Short mmCIF file of C-alpha atoms and ligand atoms in Angstrom, two decimals:
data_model
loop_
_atom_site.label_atom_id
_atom_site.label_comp_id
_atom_site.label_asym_id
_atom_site.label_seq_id
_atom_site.Cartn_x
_atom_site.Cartn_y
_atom_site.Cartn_z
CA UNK A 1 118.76 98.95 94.27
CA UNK A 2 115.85 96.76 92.84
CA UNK A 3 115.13 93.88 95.55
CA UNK A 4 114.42 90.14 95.23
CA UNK A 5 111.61 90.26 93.35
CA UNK A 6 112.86 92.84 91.20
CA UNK A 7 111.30 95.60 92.68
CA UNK A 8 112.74 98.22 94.99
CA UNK A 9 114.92 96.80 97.83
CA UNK A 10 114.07 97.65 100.78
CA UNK A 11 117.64 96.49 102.51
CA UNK A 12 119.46 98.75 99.71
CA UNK A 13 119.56 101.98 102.18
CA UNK A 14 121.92 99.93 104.05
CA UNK A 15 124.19 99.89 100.82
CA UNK A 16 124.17 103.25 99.76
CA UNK A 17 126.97 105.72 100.59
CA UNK A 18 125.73 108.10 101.46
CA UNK A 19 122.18 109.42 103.18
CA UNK A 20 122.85 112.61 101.60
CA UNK A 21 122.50 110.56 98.00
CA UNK A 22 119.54 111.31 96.28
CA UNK A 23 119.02 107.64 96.24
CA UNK A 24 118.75 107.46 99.73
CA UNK A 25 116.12 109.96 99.67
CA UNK A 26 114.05 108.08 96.70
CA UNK A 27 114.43 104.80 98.64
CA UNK A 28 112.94 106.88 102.27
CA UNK A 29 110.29 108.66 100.11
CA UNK A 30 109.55 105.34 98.23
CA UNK A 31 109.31 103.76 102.46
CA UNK A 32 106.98 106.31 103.30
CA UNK A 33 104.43 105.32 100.68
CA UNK A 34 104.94 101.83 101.63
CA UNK A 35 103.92 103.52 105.17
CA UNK A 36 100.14 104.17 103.17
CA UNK A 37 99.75 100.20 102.30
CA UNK A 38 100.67 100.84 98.45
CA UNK A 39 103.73 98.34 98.24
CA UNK A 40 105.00 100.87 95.81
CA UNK A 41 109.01 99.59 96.04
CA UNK A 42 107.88 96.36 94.73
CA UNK A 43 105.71 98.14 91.88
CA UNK A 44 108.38 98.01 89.47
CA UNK A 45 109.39 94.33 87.52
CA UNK A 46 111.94 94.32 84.95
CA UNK A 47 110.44 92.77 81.80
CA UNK A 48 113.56 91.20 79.40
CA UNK A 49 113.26 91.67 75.79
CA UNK A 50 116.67 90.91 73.91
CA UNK A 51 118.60 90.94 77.32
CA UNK A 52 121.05 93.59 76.15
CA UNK A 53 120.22 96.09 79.20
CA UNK A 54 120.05 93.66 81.66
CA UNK A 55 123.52 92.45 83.72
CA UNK A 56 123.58 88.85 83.69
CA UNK A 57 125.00 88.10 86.81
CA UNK A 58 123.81 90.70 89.00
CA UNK A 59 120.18 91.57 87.89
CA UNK A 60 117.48 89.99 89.45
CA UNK A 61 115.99 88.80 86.06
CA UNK A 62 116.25 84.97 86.92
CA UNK A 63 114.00 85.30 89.84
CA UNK A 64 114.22 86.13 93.12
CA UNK A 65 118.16 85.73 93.00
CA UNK A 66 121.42 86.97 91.75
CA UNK A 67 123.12 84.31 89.62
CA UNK A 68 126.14 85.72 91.27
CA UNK A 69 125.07 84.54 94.22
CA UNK A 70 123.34 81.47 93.49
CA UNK A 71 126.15 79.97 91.22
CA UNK A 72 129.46 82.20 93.37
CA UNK A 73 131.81 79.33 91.62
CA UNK A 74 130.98 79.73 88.50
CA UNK A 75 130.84 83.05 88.79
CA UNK A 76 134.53 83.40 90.03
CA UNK A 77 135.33 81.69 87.00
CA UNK A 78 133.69 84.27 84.54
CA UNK A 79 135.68 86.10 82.24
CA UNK A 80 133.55 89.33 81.94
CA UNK A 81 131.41 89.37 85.21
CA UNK A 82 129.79 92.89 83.35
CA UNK A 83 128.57 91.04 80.81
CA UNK A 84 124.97 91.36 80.13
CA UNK A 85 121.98 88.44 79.40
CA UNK A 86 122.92 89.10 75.31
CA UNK A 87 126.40 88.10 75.64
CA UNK A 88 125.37 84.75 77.34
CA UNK A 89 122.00 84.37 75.68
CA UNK A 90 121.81 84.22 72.19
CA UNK A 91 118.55 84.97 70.91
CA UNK A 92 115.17 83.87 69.76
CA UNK A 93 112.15 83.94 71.20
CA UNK A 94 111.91 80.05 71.16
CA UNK A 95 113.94 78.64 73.91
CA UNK A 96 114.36 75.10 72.52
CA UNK A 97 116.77 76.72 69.87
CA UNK A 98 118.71 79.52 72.07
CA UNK A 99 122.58 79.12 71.94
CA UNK A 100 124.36 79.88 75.13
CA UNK A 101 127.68 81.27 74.75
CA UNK A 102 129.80 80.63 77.81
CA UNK A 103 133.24 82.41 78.84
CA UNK A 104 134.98 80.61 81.45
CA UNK A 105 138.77 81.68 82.88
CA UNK A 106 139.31 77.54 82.14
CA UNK A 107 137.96 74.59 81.68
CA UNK A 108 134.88 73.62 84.13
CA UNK A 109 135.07 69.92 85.47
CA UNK A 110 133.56 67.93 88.34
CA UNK A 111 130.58 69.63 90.29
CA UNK A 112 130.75 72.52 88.30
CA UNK A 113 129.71 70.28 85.25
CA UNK A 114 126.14 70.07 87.55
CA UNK A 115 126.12 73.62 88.06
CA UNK A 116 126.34 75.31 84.62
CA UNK A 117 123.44 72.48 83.31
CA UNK A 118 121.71 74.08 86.29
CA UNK A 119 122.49 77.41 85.20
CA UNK A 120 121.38 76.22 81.56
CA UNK A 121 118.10 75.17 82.53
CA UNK A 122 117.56 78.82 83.82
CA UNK A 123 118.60 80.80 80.61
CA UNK A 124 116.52 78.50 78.64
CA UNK A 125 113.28 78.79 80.38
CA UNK A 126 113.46 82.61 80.64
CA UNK A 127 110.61 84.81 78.45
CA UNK A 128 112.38 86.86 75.82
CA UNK A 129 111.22 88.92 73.21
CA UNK A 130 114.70 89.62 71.29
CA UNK A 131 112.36 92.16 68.85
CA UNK A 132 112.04 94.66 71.98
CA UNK A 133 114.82 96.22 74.52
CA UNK A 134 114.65 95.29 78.05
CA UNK A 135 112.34 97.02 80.16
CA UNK A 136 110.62 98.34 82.98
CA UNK A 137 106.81 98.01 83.91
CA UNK A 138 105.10 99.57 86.65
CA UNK A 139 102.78 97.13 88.10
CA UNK A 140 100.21 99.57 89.25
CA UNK A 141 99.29 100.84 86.09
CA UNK A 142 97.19 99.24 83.90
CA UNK A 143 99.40 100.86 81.21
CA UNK A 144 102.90 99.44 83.03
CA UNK A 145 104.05 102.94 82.83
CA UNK A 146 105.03 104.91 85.72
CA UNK A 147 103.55 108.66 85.98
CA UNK A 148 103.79 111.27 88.50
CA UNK A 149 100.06 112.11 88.32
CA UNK A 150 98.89 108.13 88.86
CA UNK A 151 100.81 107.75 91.81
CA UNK A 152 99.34 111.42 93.48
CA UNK A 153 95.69 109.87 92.55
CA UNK A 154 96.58 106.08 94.19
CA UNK A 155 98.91 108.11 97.35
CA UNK A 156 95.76 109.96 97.75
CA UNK A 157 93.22 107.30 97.55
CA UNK A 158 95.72 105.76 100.17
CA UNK A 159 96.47 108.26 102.32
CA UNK A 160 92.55 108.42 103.39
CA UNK A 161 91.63 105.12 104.87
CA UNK A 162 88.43 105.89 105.29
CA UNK A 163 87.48 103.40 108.44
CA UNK A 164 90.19 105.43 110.65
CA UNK A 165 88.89 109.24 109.46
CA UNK A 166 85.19 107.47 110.80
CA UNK A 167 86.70 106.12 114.02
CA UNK A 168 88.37 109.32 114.89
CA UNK A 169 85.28 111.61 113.65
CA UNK A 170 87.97 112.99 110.65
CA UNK A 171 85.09 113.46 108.18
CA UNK A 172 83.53 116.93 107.81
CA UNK A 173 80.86 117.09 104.44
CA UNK A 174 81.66 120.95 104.28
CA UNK A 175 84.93 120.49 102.88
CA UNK A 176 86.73 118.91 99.71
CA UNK A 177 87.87 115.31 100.22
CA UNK A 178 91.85 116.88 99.76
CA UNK A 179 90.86 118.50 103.25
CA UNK A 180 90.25 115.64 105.10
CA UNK A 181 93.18 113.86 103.97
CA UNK A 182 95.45 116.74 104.68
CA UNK A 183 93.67 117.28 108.50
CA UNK A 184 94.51 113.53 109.03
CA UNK A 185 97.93 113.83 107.88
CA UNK A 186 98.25 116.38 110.17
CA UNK A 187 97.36 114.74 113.04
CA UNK A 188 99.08 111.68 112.43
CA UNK A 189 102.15 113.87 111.72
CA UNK A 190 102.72 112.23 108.01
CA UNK A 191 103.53 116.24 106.37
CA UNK A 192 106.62 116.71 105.64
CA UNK A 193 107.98 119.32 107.99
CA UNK A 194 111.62 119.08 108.59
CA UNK A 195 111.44 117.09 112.04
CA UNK A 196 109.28 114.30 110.46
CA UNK A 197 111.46 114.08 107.28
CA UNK A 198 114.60 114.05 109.92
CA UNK A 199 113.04 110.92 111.96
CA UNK A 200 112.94 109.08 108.46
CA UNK A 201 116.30 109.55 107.66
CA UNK A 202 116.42 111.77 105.32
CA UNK A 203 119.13 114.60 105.11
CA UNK A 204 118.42 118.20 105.37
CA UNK A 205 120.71 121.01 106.02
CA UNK A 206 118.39 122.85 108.22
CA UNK A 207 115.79 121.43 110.72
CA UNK A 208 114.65 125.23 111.88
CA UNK A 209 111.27 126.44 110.75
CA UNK A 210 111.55 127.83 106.70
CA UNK A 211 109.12 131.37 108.21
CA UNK A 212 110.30 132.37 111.63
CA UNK A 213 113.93 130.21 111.90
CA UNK A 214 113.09 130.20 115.64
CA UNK A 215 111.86 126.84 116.14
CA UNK A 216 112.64 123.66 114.61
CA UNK A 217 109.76 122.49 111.91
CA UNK A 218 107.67 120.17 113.88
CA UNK A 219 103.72 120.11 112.37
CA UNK A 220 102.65 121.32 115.36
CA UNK A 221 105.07 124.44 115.64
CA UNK A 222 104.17 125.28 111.79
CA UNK A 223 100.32 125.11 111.91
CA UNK A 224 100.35 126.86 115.23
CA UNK A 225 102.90 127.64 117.24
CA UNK A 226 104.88 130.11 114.61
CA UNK A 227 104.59 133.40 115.02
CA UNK A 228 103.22 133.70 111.10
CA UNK A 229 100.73 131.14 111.91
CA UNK A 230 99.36 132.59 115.53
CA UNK A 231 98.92 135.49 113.54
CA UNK A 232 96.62 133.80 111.32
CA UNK A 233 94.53 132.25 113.93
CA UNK A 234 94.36 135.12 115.98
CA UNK A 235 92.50 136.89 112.77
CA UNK A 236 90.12 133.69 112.28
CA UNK A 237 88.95 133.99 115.99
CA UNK A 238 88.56 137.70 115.68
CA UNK A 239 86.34 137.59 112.64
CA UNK A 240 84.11 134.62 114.21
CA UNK A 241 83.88 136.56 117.47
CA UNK A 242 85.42 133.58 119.31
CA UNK A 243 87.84 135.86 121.17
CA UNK A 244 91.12 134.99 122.25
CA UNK A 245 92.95 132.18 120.18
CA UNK A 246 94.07 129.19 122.85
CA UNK A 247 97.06 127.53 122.12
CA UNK A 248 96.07 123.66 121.74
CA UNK A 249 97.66 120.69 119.93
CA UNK A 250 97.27 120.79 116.30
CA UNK A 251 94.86 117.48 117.07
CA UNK A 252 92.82 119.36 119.44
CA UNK A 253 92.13 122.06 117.06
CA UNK A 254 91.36 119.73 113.82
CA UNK A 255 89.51 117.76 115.65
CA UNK A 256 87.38 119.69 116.75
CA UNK A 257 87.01 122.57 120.11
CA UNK A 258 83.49 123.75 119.31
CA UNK A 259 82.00 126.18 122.13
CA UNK A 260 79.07 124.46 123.34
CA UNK A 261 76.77 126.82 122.45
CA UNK A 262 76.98 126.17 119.04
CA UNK A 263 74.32 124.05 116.48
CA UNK A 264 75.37 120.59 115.61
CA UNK A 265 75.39 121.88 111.80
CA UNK A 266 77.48 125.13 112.87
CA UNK A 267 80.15 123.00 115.32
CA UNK A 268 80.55 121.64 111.25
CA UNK A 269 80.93 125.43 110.15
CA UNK A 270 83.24 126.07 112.34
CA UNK A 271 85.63 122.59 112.27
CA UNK A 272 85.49 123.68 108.25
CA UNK A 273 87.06 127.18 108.81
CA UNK A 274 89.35 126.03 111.44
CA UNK A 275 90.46 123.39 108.78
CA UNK A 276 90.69 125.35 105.66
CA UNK A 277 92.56 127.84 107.86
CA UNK A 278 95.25 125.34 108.67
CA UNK A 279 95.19 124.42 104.89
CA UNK A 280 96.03 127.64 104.19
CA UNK A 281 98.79 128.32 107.04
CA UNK A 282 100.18 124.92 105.38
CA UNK A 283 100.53 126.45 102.01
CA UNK A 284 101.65 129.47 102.96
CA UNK A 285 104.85 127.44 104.50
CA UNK A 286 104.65 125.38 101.16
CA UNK A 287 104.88 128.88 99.06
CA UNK A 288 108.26 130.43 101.25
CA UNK A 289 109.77 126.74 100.63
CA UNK A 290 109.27 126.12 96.88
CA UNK A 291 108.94 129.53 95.75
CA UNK A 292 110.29 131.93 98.52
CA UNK A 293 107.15 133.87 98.73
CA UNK A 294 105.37 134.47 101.92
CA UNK A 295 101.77 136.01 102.23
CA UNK A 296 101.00 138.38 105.03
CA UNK A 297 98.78 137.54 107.78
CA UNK A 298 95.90 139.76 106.63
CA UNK A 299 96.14 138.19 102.87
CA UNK A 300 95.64 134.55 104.16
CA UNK A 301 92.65 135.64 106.03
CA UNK A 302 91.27 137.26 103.08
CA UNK A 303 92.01 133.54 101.28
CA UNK A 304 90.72 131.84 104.33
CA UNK A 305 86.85 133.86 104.20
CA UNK A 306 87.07 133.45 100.38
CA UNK A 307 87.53 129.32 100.12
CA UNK A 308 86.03 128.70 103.20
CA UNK A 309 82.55 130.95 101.86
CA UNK A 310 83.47 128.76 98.64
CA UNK A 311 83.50 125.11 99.19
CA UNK A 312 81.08 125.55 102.53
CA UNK A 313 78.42 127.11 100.51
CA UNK A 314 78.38 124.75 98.39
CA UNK A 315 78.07 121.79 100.55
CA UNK A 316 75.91 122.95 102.81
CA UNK A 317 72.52 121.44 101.67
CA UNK A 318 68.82 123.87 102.28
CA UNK A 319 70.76 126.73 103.25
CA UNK A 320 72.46 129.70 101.21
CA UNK A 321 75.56 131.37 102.86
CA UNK A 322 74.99 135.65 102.44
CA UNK A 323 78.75 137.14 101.42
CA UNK A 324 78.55 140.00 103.40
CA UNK A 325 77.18 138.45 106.36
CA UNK A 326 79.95 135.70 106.20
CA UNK A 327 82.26 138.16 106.14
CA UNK A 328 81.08 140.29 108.69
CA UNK A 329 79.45 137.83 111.41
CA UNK A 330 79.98 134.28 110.57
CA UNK A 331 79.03 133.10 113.55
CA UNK A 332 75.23 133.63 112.83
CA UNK A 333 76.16 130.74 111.10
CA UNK A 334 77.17 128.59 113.93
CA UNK A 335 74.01 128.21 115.62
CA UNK A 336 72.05 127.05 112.42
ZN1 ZN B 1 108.15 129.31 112.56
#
Protein backbone atom coordinates (compact mmCIF):
# COMPACT_ATOMS: atom_id res chain seq x y z
CA UNK A 1 0.00 0.00 0.00
CA UNK A 2 2.73 2.70 0.79
CA UNK A 3 4.27 3.85 -2.73
CA UNK A 4 7.84 4.56 -3.89
CA UNK A 5 8.64 7.06 -1.75
CA UNK A 6 7.12 5.46 1.07
CA UNK A 7 4.07 7.18 1.11
CA UNK A 8 0.67 6.08 -0.08
CA UNK A 9 0.68 4.37 -3.54
CA UNK A 10 -1.26 5.63 -5.72
CA UNK A 11 -1.09 2.39 -8.27
CA UNK A 12 -2.09 0.13 -5.07
CA UNK A 13 -6.05 0.36 -5.97
CA UNK A 14 -5.07 -1.67 -8.83
CA UNK A 15 -3.82 -4.39 -6.27
CA UNK A 16 -6.44 -4.58 -3.93
CA UNK A 17 -9.17 -7.26 -4.05
CA UNK A 18 -11.63 -5.94 -3.67
CA UNK A 19 -13.36 -2.19 -4.16
CA UNK A 20 -15.65 -3.13 -1.51
CA UNK A 21 -12.28 -3.30 0.92
CA UNK A 22 -12.11 -0.64 3.21
CA UNK A 23 -8.73 -0.09 1.80
CA UNK A 24 -9.99 0.71 -1.37
CA UNK A 25 -12.11 3.27 0.08
CA UNK A 26 -9.08 4.89 2.28
CA UNK A 27 -6.90 4.85 -0.88
CA UNK A 28 -10.23 6.85 -3.07
CA UNK A 29 -10.82 9.11 -0.01
CA UNK A 30 -6.99 9.61 0.41
CA UNK A 31 -7.28 10.50 -4.01
CA UNK A 32 -9.83 12.90 -3.38
CA UNK A 33 -7.72 15.04 -1.07
CA UNK A 34 -4.97 14.73 -3.44
CA UNK A 35 -7.91 16.24 -5.78
CA UNK A 36 -7.50 19.68 -3.18
CA UNK A 37 -3.50 19.98 -3.98
CA UNK A 38 -2.55 18.48 -0.39
CA UNK A 39 -0.33 15.47 -1.67
CA UNK A 40 -1.70 13.81 1.38
CA UNK A 41 -0.83 9.90 0.07
CA UNK A 42 2.70 10.87 0.07
CA UNK A 43 2.37 12.55 3.68
CA UNK A 44 3.35 9.56 5.41
CA UNK A 45 7.44 8.32 5.49
CA UNK A 46 8.39 5.41 7.43
CA UNK A 47 11.17 6.44 9.84
CA UNK A 48 13.43 3.02 10.90
CA UNK A 49 14.51 2.77 14.38
CA UNK A 50 15.80 -0.88 15.26
CA UNK A 51 14.28 -2.27 11.94
CA UNK A 52 12.22 -4.91 13.74
CA UNK A 53 8.74 -3.66 12.15
CA UNK A 54 9.95 -3.09 8.96
CA UNK A 55 10.02 -6.20 6.11
CA UNK A 56 13.31 -6.20 4.64
CA UNK A 57 12.63 -7.13 1.32
CA UNK A 58 9.43 -5.66 0.60
CA UNK A 59 9.28 -2.26 2.48
CA UNK A 60 10.20 0.68 0.80
CA UNK A 61 12.76 1.66 3.58
CA UNK A 62 15.88 1.59 1.18
CA UNK A 63 14.48 4.24 -0.99
CA UNK A 64 12.37 4.51 -3.63
CA UNK A 65 12.59 0.60 -4.25
CA UNK A 66 11.81 -2.83 -3.07
CA UNK A 67 15.03 -4.79 -2.51
CA UNK A 68 12.91 -7.55 -3.84
CA UNK A 69 12.83 -6.03 -6.82
CA UNK A 70 16.00 -4.39 -7.19
CA UNK A 71 18.17 -7.48 -6.17
CA UNK A 72 15.09 -10.47 -7.66
CA UNK A 73 18.30 -13.01 -7.61
CA UNK A 74 19.26 -12.66 -4.52
CA UNK A 75 16.14 -12.53 -3.39
CA UNK A 76 15.12 -16.00 -4.88
CA UNK A 77 17.88 -17.22 -2.99
CA UNK A 78 16.63 -16.01 0.53
CA UNK A 79 15.81 -18.34 3.07
CA UNK A 80 13.10 -16.33 4.98
CA UNK A 81 11.82 -13.73 2.36
CA UNK A 82 9.47 -12.45 5.73
CA UNK A 83 12.26 -11.61 7.42
CA UNK A 84 12.42 -8.16 8.68
CA UNK A 85 15.53 -5.26 8.56
CA UNK A 86 16.57 -6.82 12.37
CA UNK A 87 17.17 -10.20 11.15
CA UNK A 88 19.57 -8.88 8.39
CA UNK A 89 20.76 -5.78 10.21
CA UNK A 90 22.35 -6.12 13.31
CA UNK A 91 22.35 -3.10 15.24
CA UNK A 92 23.99 0.09 16.29
CA UNK A 93 23.48 3.28 15.47
CA UNK A 94 27.05 3.57 13.93
CA UNK A 95 27.10 2.00 10.58
CA UNK A 96 30.88 1.43 10.30
CA UNK A 97 30.37 -1.38 13.01
CA UNK A 98 26.82 -3.01 11.91
CA UNK A 99 27.05 -6.84 11.32
CA UNK A 100 24.96 -8.13 8.51
CA UNK A 101 23.68 -11.49 8.95
CA UNK A 102 22.91 -13.12 5.62
CA UNK A 103 20.69 -16.39 4.95
CA UNK A 104 21.17 -17.69 1.61
CA UNK A 105 19.42 -21.24 0.22
CA UNK A 106 23.46 -21.83 -0.90
CA UNK A 107 26.41 -20.51 -1.52
CA UNK A 108 26.44 -17.09 -3.68
CA UNK A 109 29.24 -17.02 -6.45
CA UNK A 110 29.95 -15.07 -9.64
CA UNK A 111 27.74 -11.85 -10.26
CA UNK A 112 25.92 -12.36 -7.30
CA UNK A 113 29.27 -11.76 -5.34
CA UNK A 114 28.69 -7.88 -6.97
CA UNK A 115 25.25 -7.83 -5.97
CA UNK A 116 25.12 -8.60 -2.20
CA UNK A 117 28.37 -5.89 -1.78
CA UNK A 118 25.77 -3.75 -3.56
CA UNK A 119 23.16 -4.74 -1.31
CA UNK A 120 25.79 -4.17 1.64
CA UNK A 121 26.51 -0.77 0.79
CA UNK A 122 22.69 -0.08 1.23
CA UNK A 123 22.15 -1.63 4.78
CA UNK A 124 25.15 0.17 5.90
CA UNK A 125 24.33 3.63 4.91
CA UNK A 126 20.75 3.43 6.24
CA UNK A 127 19.78 5.89 9.53
CA UNK A 128 18.91 3.71 12.49
CA UNK A 129 18.17 4.43 15.85
CA UNK A 130 18.15 0.70 17.38
CA UNK A 131 16.96 2.60 20.95
CA UNK A 132 13.42 3.36 19.22
CA UNK A 133 10.81 0.96 17.18
CA UNK A 134 10.21 1.68 13.65
CA UNK A 135 7.89 4.25 12.80
CA UNK A 136 5.60 6.36 11.06
CA UNK A 137 5.71 10.27 10.63
CA UNK A 138 3.25 12.35 9.06
CA UNK A 139 4.98 14.90 7.08
CA UNK A 140 2.42 17.57 7.43
CA UNK A 141 2.61 18.00 10.92
CA UNK A 142 5.07 19.76 12.52
CA UNK A 143 4.60 17.15 15.30
CA UNK A 144 4.96 13.98 12.58
CA UNK A 145 1.80 12.76 14.04
CA UNK A 146 -1.22 12.20 12.12
CA UNK A 147 -4.67 13.65 13.64
CA UNK A 148 -8.10 13.76 12.43
CA UNK A 149 -8.60 17.40 13.48
CA UNK A 150 -5.15 18.70 11.51
CA UNK A 151 -6.11 17.25 8.42
CA UNK A 152 -10.07 18.89 8.66
CA UNK A 153 -8.10 22.38 9.37
CA UNK A 154 -5.36 21.81 6.19
CA UNK A 155 -8.63 19.96 3.86
CA UNK A 156 -10.32 23.11 4.72
CA UNK A 157 -7.69 25.62 4.16
CA UNK A 158 -7.49 23.57 0.82
CA UNK A 159 -10.68 23.11 -0.19
CA UNK A 160 -11.08 27.15 -0.53
CA UNK A 161 -8.64 28.33 -3.09
CA UNK A 162 -9.36 31.54 -2.70
CA UNK A 163 -8.34 32.99 -6.42
CA UNK A 164 -11.23 30.61 -7.96
CA UNK A 165 -14.15 31.66 -5.12
CA UNK A 166 -12.90 35.55 -6.53
CA UNK A 167 -13.08 34.56 -10.20
CA UNK A 168 -16.42 33.00 -9.89
CA UNK A 169 -17.85 35.83 -7.39
CA UNK A 170 -18.00 32.70 -4.51
CA UNK A 171 -17.27 35.16 -1.68
CA UNK A 172 -20.20 36.60 0.31
CA UNK A 173 -18.82 38.73 3.79
CA UNK A 174 -22.31 37.87 5.42
CA UNK A 175 -21.48 34.43 6.02
CA UNK A 176 -18.83 32.19 7.96
CA UNK A 177 -15.81 31.19 5.85
CA UNK A 178 -17.25 27.16 6.34
CA UNK A 179 -20.11 28.65 4.02
CA UNK A 180 -18.24 29.57 1.26
CA UNK A 181 -16.30 26.53 1.11
CA UNK A 182 -19.33 24.35 1.34
CA UNK A 183 -21.30 26.67 -1.61
CA UNK A 184 -18.15 25.99 -3.76
CA UNK A 185 -18.11 22.43 -3.09
CA UNK A 186 -21.40 22.42 -4.14
CA UNK A 187 -21.04 23.75 -7.26
CA UNK A 188 -18.08 22.01 -8.23
CA UNK A 189 -19.94 18.83 -7.13
CA UNK A 190 -16.95 17.73 -4.56
CA UNK A 191 -19.96 16.62 -1.53
CA UNK A 192 -20.24 13.45 -1.13
CA UNK A 193 -23.65 12.42 -2.35
CA UNK A 194 -23.86 8.92 -3.51
CA UNK A 195 -23.46 9.65 -7.41
CA UNK A 196 -20.16 11.58 -6.84
CA UNK A 197 -18.76 8.95 -4.38
CA UNK A 198 -19.98 6.25 -7.21
CA UNK A 199 -17.89 8.15 -10.13
CA UNK A 200 -14.77 7.74 -7.72
CA UNK A 201 -15.04 4.29 -7.29
CA UNK A 202 -16.10 3.79 -4.28
CA UNK A 203 -18.72 1.04 -3.32
CA UNK A 204 -22.07 1.73 -1.95
CA UNK A 205 -25.00 -0.48 -1.70
CA UNK A 206 -27.47 2.12 -2.59
CA UNK A 207 -27.07 5.09 -5.05
CA UNK A 208 -30.96 6.34 -4.35
CA UNK A 209 -31.43 9.48 -2.35
CA UNK A 210 -31.04 8.58 1.82
CA UNK A 211 -34.76 11.15 2.28
CA UNK A 212 -37.14 10.49 -0.55
CA UNK A 213 -35.46 6.97 -2.21
CA UNK A 214 -36.95 8.37 -5.45
CA UNK A 215 -34.05 9.71 -7.12
CA UNK A 216 -30.56 8.76 -7.17
CA UNK A 217 -28.24 11.21 -4.82
CA UNK A 218 -26.84 13.61 -7.25
CA UNK A 219 -25.97 17.29 -5.35
CA UNK A 220 -28.24 18.77 -7.38
CA UNK A 221 -31.31 16.38 -6.69
CA UNK A 222 -30.45 16.68 -2.76
CA UNK A 223 -30.15 20.50 -2.38
CA UNK A 224 -33.12 20.95 -4.64
CA UNK A 225 -34.78 18.72 -6.49
CA UNK A 226 -36.04 16.33 -3.39
CA UNK A 227 -39.19 16.63 -2.35
CA UNK A 228 -37.78 17.39 1.49
CA UNK A 229 -35.66 20.01 0.06
CA UNK A 230 -38.41 21.89 -2.39
CA UNK A 231 -40.20 21.99 0.65
CA UNK A 232 -37.64 23.94 2.28
CA UNK A 233 -37.20 26.42 -0.41
CA UNK A 234 -40.65 26.86 -1.04
CA UNK A 235 -40.85 28.19 2.84
CA UNK A 236 -37.62 30.51 2.30
CA UNK A 237 -39.36 32.23 -0.74
CA UNK A 238 -42.59 32.52 1.13
CA UNK A 239 -41.13 34.25 4.13
CA UNK A 240 -38.97 36.74 1.81
CA UNK A 241 -42.06 37.43 -0.29
CA UNK A 242 -40.18 36.23 -3.40
CA UNK A 243 -43.14 34.07 -4.47
CA UNK A 244 -42.95 31.01 -6.27
CA UNK A 245 -39.63 28.93 -5.83
CA UNK A 246 -38.07 28.27 -9.63
CA UNK A 247 -36.41 25.23 -10.09
CA UNK A 248 -32.67 26.20 -11.21
CA UNK A 249 -29.30 24.41 -11.04
CA UNK A 250 -27.88 24.24 -7.68
CA UNK A 251 -25.07 26.78 -9.40
CA UNK A 252 -27.66 29.14 -10.46
CA UNK A 253 -29.10 29.42 -7.10
CA UNK A 254 -25.61 29.73 -5.04
CA UNK A 255 -24.48 31.86 -7.24
CA UNK A 256 -26.59 34.11 -7.13
CA UNK A 257 -30.56 34.93 -8.90
CA UNK A 258 -31.14 38.28 -7.19
CA UNK A 259 -34.44 40.13 -8.51
CA UNK A 260 -33.22 43.24 -9.89
CA UNK A 261 -34.89 45.34 -7.78
CA UNK A 262 -32.91 44.63 -5.01
CA UNK A 263 -29.79 46.91 -3.21
CA UNK A 264 -26.34 45.78 -4.01
CA UNK A 265 -25.94 45.18 -0.06
CA UNK A 266 -29.45 43.22 0.03
CA UNK A 267 -28.65 40.98 -3.43
CA UNK A 268 -25.75 40.00 -0.40
CA UNK A 269 -28.78 39.40 2.10
CA UNK A 270 -30.37 37.44 0.07
CA UNK A 271 -27.29 35.12 -1.65
CA UNK A 272 -26.63 34.63 2.43
CA UNK A 273 -30.11 33.11 3.16
CA UNK A 274 -30.26 31.26 -0.01
CA UNK A 275 -26.82 29.80 1.13
CA UNK A 276 -27.33 29.08 4.71
CA UNK A 277 -30.59 27.52 3.50
CA UNK A 278 -28.78 25.02 1.35
CA UNK A 279 -26.39 24.53 4.37
CA UNK A 280 -29.07 23.55 6.22
CA UNK A 281 -31.00 21.23 3.55
CA UNK A 282 -27.29 19.66 3.43
CA UNK A 283 -27.32 18.79 7.04
CA UNK A 284 -30.51 17.78 7.28
CA UNK A 285 -29.45 14.88 4.59
CA UNK A 286 -26.20 14.60 6.78
CA UNK A 287 -28.53 14.00 10.08
CA UNK A 288 -31.00 10.98 8.27
CA UNK A 289 -27.47 9.44 7.08
CA UNK A 290 -25.33 9.38 10.26
CA UNK A 291 -27.96 9.49 12.74
CA UNK A 292 -31.34 8.53 11.06
CA UNK A 293 -33.04 11.65 12.12
CA UNK A 294 -34.81 13.87 9.75
CA UNK A 295 -36.16 17.46 10.63
CA UNK A 296 -39.43 18.60 9.20
CA UNK A 297 -39.70 21.22 6.70
CA UNK A 298 -41.09 23.87 9.07
CA UNK A 299 -38.13 23.08 11.75
CA UNK A 300 -35.33 23.82 9.16
CA UNK A 301 -36.94 27.05 8.36
CA UNK A 302 -37.14 27.94 11.88
CA UNK A 303 -33.04 26.99 11.86
CA UNK A 304 -32.69 28.75 8.59
CA UNK A 305 -34.29 32.53 10.10
CA UNK A 306 -32.36 31.75 13.33
CA UNK A 307 -28.51 31.31 11.79
CA UNK A 308 -29.14 33.26 8.98
CA UNK A 309 -30.47 36.47 11.61
CA UNK A 310 -27.19 35.10 13.47
CA UNK A 311 -24.09 35.22 11.46
CA UNK A 312 -25.75 38.11 8.98
CA UNK A 313 -26.21 40.41 11.82
CA UNK A 314 -23.19 40.16 12.75
CA UNK A 315 -21.36 40.83 9.63
CA UNK A 316 -23.24 43.30 8.40
CA UNK A 317 -21.23 46.50 9.28
CA UNK A 318 -23.52 50.21 10.26
CA UNK A 319 -26.61 48.40 10.30
CA UNK A 320 -28.56 46.37 13.12
CA UNK A 321 -30.91 43.52 11.89
CA UNK A 322 -34.61 43.97 14.12
CA UNK A 323 -35.73 40.07 15.12
CA UNK A 324 -39.13 40.53 14.54
CA UNK A 325 -38.87 42.35 11.44
CA UNK A 326 -36.44 39.62 10.05
CA UNK A 327 -38.76 37.29 10.79
CA UNK A 328 -41.70 38.81 9.56
CA UNK A 329 -40.50 40.87 6.32
CA UNK A 330 -36.95 40.27 5.54
CA UNK A 331 -37.05 41.68 2.49
CA UNK A 332 -37.05 45.31 3.90
CA UNK A 333 -33.76 44.18 4.13
CA UNK A 334 -33.01 43.64 0.56
CA UNK A 335 -33.21 47.02 -0.67
CA UNK A 336 -30.74 48.50 2.01
ZN1 LIG B 1 -34.63 12.80 -2.35
Amino acid sequence: MFGSDGGLDSGSANLLPSSSSPWHNIIVTGSLIDDLGIGFRNSFKRVIGNGANTNFWNDYWAGTFKLSERFPRLFRLENYKECSLMDRIVGSNDAAVRRLNWDWSRVLTGRLIHQVVELADICTSIVMDVSKIDSWSWSLSSSGCFSVRELTGIIEDHGLPSVNMVQESLLNRLVPKKLEVFVWRAIKKRLPVRCELDKRGIDLHSLRCPLCDDELESVDHTLIFCKHALDVWDRIYSWCGLGNFLNLSIGEILRGNSPCNMSCIGKTVWQAIEWVGAYFIWKNRNNKVFRDKIRTAPVTLSEIQLKSFEWISNRLRGRKLDWLTWLTNPSSYFSL
